CSV table of C-alpha atoms in Angstrom, one decimal:
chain,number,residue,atom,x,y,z
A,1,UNK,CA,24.6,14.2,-82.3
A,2,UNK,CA,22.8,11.3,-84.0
A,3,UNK,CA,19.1,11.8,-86.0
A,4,UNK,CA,18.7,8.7,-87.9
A,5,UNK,CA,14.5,9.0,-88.8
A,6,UNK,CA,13.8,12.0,-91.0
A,7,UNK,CA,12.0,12.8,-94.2
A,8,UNK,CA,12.9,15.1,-97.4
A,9,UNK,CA,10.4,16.0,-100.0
A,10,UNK,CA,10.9,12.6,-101.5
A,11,UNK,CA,8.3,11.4,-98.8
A,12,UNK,CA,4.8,12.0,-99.7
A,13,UNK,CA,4.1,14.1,-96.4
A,14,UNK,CA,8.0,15.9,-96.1
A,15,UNK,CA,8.4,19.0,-96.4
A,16,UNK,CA,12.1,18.9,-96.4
A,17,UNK,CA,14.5,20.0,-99.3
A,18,UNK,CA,17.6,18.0,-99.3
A,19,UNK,CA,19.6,21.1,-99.3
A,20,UNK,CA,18.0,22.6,-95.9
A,21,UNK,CA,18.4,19.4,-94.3
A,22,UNK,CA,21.9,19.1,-94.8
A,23,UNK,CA,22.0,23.0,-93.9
A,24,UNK,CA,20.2,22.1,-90.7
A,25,UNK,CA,22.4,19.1,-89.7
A,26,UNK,CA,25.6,21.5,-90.5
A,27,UNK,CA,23.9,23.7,-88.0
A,28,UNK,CA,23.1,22.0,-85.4
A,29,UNK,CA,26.7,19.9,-85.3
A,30,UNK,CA,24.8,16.5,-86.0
A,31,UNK,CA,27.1,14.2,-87.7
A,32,UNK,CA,25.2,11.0,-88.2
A,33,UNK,CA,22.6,11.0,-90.4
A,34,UNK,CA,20.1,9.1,-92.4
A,35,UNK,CA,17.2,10.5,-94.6
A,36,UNK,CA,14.5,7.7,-94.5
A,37,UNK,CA,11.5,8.4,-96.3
A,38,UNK,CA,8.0,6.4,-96.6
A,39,UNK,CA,8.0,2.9,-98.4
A,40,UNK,CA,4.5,1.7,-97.4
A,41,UNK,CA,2.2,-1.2,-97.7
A,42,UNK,CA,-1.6,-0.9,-96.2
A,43,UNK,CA,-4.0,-3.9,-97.2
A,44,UNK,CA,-2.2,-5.3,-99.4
A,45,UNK,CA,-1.6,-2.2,-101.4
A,46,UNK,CA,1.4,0.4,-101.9
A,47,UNK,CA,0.1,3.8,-100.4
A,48,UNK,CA,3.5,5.8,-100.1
A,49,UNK,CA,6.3,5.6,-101.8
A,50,UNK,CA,8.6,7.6,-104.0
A,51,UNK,CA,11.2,7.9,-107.1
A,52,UNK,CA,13.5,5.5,-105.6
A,53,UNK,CA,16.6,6.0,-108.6
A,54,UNK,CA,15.8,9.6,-108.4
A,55,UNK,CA,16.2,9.0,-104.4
A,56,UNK,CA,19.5,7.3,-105.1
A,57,UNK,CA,21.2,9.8,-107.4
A,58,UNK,CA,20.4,12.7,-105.3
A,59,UNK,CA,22.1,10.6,-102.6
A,60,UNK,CA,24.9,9.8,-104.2
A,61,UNK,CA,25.0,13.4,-105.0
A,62,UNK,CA,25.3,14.6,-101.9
A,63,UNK,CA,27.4,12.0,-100.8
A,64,UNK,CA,24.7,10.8,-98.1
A,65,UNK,CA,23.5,7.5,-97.0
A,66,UNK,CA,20.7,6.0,-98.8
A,67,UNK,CA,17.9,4.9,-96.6
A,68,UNK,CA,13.9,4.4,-95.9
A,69,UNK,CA,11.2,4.1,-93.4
A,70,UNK,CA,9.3,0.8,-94.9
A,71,UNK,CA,6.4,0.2,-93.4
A,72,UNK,CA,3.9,-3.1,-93.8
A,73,UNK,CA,0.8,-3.7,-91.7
A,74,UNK,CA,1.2,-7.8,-92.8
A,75,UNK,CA,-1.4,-7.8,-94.7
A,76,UNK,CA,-1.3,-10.0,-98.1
A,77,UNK,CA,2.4,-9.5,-98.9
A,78,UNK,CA,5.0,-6.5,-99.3
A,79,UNK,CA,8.1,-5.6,-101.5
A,80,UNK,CA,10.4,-3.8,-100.8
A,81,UNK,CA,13.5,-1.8,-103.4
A,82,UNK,CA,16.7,-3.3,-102.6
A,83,UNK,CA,20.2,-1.3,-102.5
A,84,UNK,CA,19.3,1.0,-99.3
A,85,UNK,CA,22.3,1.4,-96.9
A,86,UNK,CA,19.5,1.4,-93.8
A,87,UNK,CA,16.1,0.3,-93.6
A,88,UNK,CA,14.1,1.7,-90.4
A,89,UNK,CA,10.8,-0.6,-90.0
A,90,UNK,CA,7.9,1.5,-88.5
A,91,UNK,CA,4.1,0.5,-88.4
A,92,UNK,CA,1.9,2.4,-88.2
A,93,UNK,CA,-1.8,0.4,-88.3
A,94,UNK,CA,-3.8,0.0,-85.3
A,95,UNK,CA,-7.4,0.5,-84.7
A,96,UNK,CA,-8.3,3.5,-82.3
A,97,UNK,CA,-11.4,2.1,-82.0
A,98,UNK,CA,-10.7,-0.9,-79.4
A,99,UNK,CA,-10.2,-0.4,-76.0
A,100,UNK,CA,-6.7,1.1,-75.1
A,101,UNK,CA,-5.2,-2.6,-74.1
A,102,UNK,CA,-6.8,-4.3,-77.0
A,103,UNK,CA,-5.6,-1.5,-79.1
A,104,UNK,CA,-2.4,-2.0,-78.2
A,105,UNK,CA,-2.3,-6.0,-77.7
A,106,UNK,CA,-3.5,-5.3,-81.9
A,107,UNK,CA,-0.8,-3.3,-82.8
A,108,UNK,CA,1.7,-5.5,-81.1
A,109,UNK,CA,0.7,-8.4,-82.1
A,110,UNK,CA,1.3,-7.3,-86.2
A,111,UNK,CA,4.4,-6.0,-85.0
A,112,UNK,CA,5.6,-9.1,-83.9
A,113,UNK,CA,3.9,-11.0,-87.1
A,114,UNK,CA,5.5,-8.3,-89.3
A,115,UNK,CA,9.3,-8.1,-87.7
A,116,UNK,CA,9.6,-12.1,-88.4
A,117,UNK,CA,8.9,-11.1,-92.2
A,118,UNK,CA,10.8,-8.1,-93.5
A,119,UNK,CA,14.4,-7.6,-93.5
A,120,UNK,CA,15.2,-4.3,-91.5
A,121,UNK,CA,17.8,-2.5,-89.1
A,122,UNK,CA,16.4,-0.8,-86.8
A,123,UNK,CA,12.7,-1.2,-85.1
A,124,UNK,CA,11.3,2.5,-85.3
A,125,UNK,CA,8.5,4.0,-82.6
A,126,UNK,CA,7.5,0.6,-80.8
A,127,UNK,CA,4.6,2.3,-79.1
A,128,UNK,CA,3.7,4.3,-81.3
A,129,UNK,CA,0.1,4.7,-81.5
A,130,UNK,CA,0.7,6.2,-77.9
A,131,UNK,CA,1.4,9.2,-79.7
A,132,UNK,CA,-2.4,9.7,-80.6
A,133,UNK,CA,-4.4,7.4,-79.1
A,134,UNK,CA,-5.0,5.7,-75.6
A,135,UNK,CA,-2.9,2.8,-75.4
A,136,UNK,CA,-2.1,0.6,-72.6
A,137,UNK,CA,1.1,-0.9,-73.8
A,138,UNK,CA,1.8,-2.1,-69.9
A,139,UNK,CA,-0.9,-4.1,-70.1
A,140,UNK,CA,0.6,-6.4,-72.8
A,141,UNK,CA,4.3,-6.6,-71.3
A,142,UNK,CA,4.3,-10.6,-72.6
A,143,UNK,CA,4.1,-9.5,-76.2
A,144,UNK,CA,6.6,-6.0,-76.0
A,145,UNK,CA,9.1,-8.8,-73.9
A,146,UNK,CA,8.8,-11.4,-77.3
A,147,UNK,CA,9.1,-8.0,-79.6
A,148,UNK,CA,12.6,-6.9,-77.9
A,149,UNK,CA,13.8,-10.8,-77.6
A,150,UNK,CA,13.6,-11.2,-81.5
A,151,UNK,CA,15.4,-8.1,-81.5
A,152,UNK,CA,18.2,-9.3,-79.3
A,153,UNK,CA,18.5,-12.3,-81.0
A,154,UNK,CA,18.4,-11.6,-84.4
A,155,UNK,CA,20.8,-8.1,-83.6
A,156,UNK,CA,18.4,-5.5,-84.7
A,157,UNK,CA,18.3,-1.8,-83.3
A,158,UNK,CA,15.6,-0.2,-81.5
A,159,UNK,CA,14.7,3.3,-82.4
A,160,UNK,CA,13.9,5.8,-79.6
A,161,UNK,CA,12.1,8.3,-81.5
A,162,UNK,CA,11.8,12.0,-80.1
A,163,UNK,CA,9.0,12.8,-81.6
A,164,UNK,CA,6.5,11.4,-79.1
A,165,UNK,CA,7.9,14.0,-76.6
A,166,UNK,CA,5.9,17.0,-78.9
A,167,UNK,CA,2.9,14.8,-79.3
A,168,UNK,CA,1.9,13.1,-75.6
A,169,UNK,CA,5.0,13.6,-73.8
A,170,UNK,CA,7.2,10.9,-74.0
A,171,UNK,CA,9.4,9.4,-76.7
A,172,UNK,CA,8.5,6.0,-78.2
A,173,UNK,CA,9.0,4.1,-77.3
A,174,UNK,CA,8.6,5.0,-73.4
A,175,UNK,CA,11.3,4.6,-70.9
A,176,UNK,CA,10.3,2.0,-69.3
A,177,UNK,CA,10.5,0.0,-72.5
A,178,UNK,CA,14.3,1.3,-73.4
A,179,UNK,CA,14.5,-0.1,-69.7
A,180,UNK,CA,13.0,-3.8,-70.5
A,181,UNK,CA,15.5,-3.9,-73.6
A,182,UNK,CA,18.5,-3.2,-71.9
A,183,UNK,CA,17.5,-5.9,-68.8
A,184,UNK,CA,16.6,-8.8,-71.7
A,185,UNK,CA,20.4,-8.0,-73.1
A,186,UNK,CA,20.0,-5.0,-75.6
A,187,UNK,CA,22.9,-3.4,-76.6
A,188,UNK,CA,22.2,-1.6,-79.5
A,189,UNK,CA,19.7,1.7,-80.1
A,190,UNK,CA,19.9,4.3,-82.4
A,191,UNK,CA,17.6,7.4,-82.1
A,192,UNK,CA,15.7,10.0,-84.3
A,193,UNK,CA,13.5,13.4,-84.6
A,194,UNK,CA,11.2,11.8,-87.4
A,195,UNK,CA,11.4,15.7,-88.6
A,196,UNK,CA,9.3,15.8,-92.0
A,197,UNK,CA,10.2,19.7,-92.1
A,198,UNK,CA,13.8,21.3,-91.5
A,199,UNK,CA,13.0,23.1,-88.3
A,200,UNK,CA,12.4,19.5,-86.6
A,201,UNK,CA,15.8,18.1,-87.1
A,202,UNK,CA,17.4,16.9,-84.0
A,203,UNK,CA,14.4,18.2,-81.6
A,204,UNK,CA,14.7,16.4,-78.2
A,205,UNK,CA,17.5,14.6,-79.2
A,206,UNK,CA,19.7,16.1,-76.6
A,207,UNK,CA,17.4,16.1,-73.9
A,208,UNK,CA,16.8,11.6,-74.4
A,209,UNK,CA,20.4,11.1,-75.3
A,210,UNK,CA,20.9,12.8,-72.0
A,211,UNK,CA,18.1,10.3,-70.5
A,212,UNK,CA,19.7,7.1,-72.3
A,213,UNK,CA,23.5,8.0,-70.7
A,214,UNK,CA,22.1,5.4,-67.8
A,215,UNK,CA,22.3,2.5,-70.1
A,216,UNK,CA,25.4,1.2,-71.6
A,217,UNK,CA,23.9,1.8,-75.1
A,218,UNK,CA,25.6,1.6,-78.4
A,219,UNK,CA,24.0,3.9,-80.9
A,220,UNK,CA,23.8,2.4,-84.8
A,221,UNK,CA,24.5,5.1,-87.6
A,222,UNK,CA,25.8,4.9,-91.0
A,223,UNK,CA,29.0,6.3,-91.7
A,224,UNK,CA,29.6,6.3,-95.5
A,225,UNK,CA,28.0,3.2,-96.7
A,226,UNK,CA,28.2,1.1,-93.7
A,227,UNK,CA,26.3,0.0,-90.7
A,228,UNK,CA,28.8,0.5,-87.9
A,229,UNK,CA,27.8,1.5,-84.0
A,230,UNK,CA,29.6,4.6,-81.9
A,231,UNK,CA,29.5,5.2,-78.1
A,232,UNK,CA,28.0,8.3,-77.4
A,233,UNK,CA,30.3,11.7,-76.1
């Protein structure tokens, strides 16, 4: 098993201690993993973040992967700590307040603005304001196709995140989007619970892994230090 989006108590909303989590992930027989906790930028300030050398010594600790969920919503400009093994892009701006296919043309369109600007691995929750608001991401098929072509070409991962399937249903991103990847040449997923307490770790993994076995898929982890991609069993 693979859960590559989860957050410790270095994240300002975790509820995780490092030593459950690895606890958990002995438990459960997951042997990829990557804590990833919140780096984020909101008009032009820094909302979240967290001890970053404290981060890195308890990772090297351990003996885990060092990694983070940044997050920009491209306004004014964002930096980002270097040295992180994996960087998982998620945004997470959008304005419930527009109509579900303006709210989600919004939210796509600073995707795309944002993904052309920040370095990154792995594209986390595309739909994700799905997850609590009305949304019509099929609406705005021209704008996920561009999203998912800069991902091809530039060799970037696209998270399908579990989480969506305990908040509306679904993960994000949706199926039909996974499905739109792999036709435009997308080779390369990886997938996570976005747990941000111990209990959460690896929920619905299983069940979407099983889902994703229809696609030729290779699934991006970190083993040690480096970026590498296994088949799944």
């Amino acid at each position: 098993m693979i859960d590559m989006h989860l957050h410790s108590t270095f994240s300002y909303d975790g509820k995780a201690e490092i030593d459950d989590i690895i606890s958990q992930m002995q438990k459960l027989g997951i042997e990829h993993f990557c804590i990833t906790d919140h780096y984020e930028y909101e008009n032009g300030e820094l909302v979240h973040d967290f001890n970053v050398e404290e981060y890195f010594l308890t990772m090297e600790k351990y003996d885990l992967p060092k990694g983070a969920e940044i997050s920009w919503d491209g306004v004014e400009e964002a930096v980002f700590p270097e040295g992180f093994d994996y960087l998982l892009l998620g945004i997470h701006r959008y304005d419930e307040n527009l109509p579900p296919d303006e709210l989600a043309r919004d939210y796509l369109e600073r995707t795309l603005f944002v993904i052309e600007r920040v370095e990154f691995h792995t594209l986390a929750h595309l739909d994700y304001p799905a997850r609590y608001a009305k949304a019509d991401f099929k609406a705005n098929r021209d704008l996920i196709e561009k999203i998912l072509v800069f991902l091809v070409k530039n060799e970037k991962a696209l998270e399908v995140n579990t989480a969506g399937l305990f908040k509306h249903g679904k993960p994000n991103p949706d199926y039909w989007i996974v499905e739109m990847y792999y036709d435009i040449g997308g080779k390369i997923v990886t997938i996570g619970s976005d747990a941000h307490e111990s209990q959460h770790i690896g929920r619905g993994i299983e069940e979407v892994m099983k889902e994703l076995k229809r696609f030729d898929f290779e699934y991006l982890v970190v083993d040690g230090k480096k970026l590498t991609t296994v088949k799944p069993r």
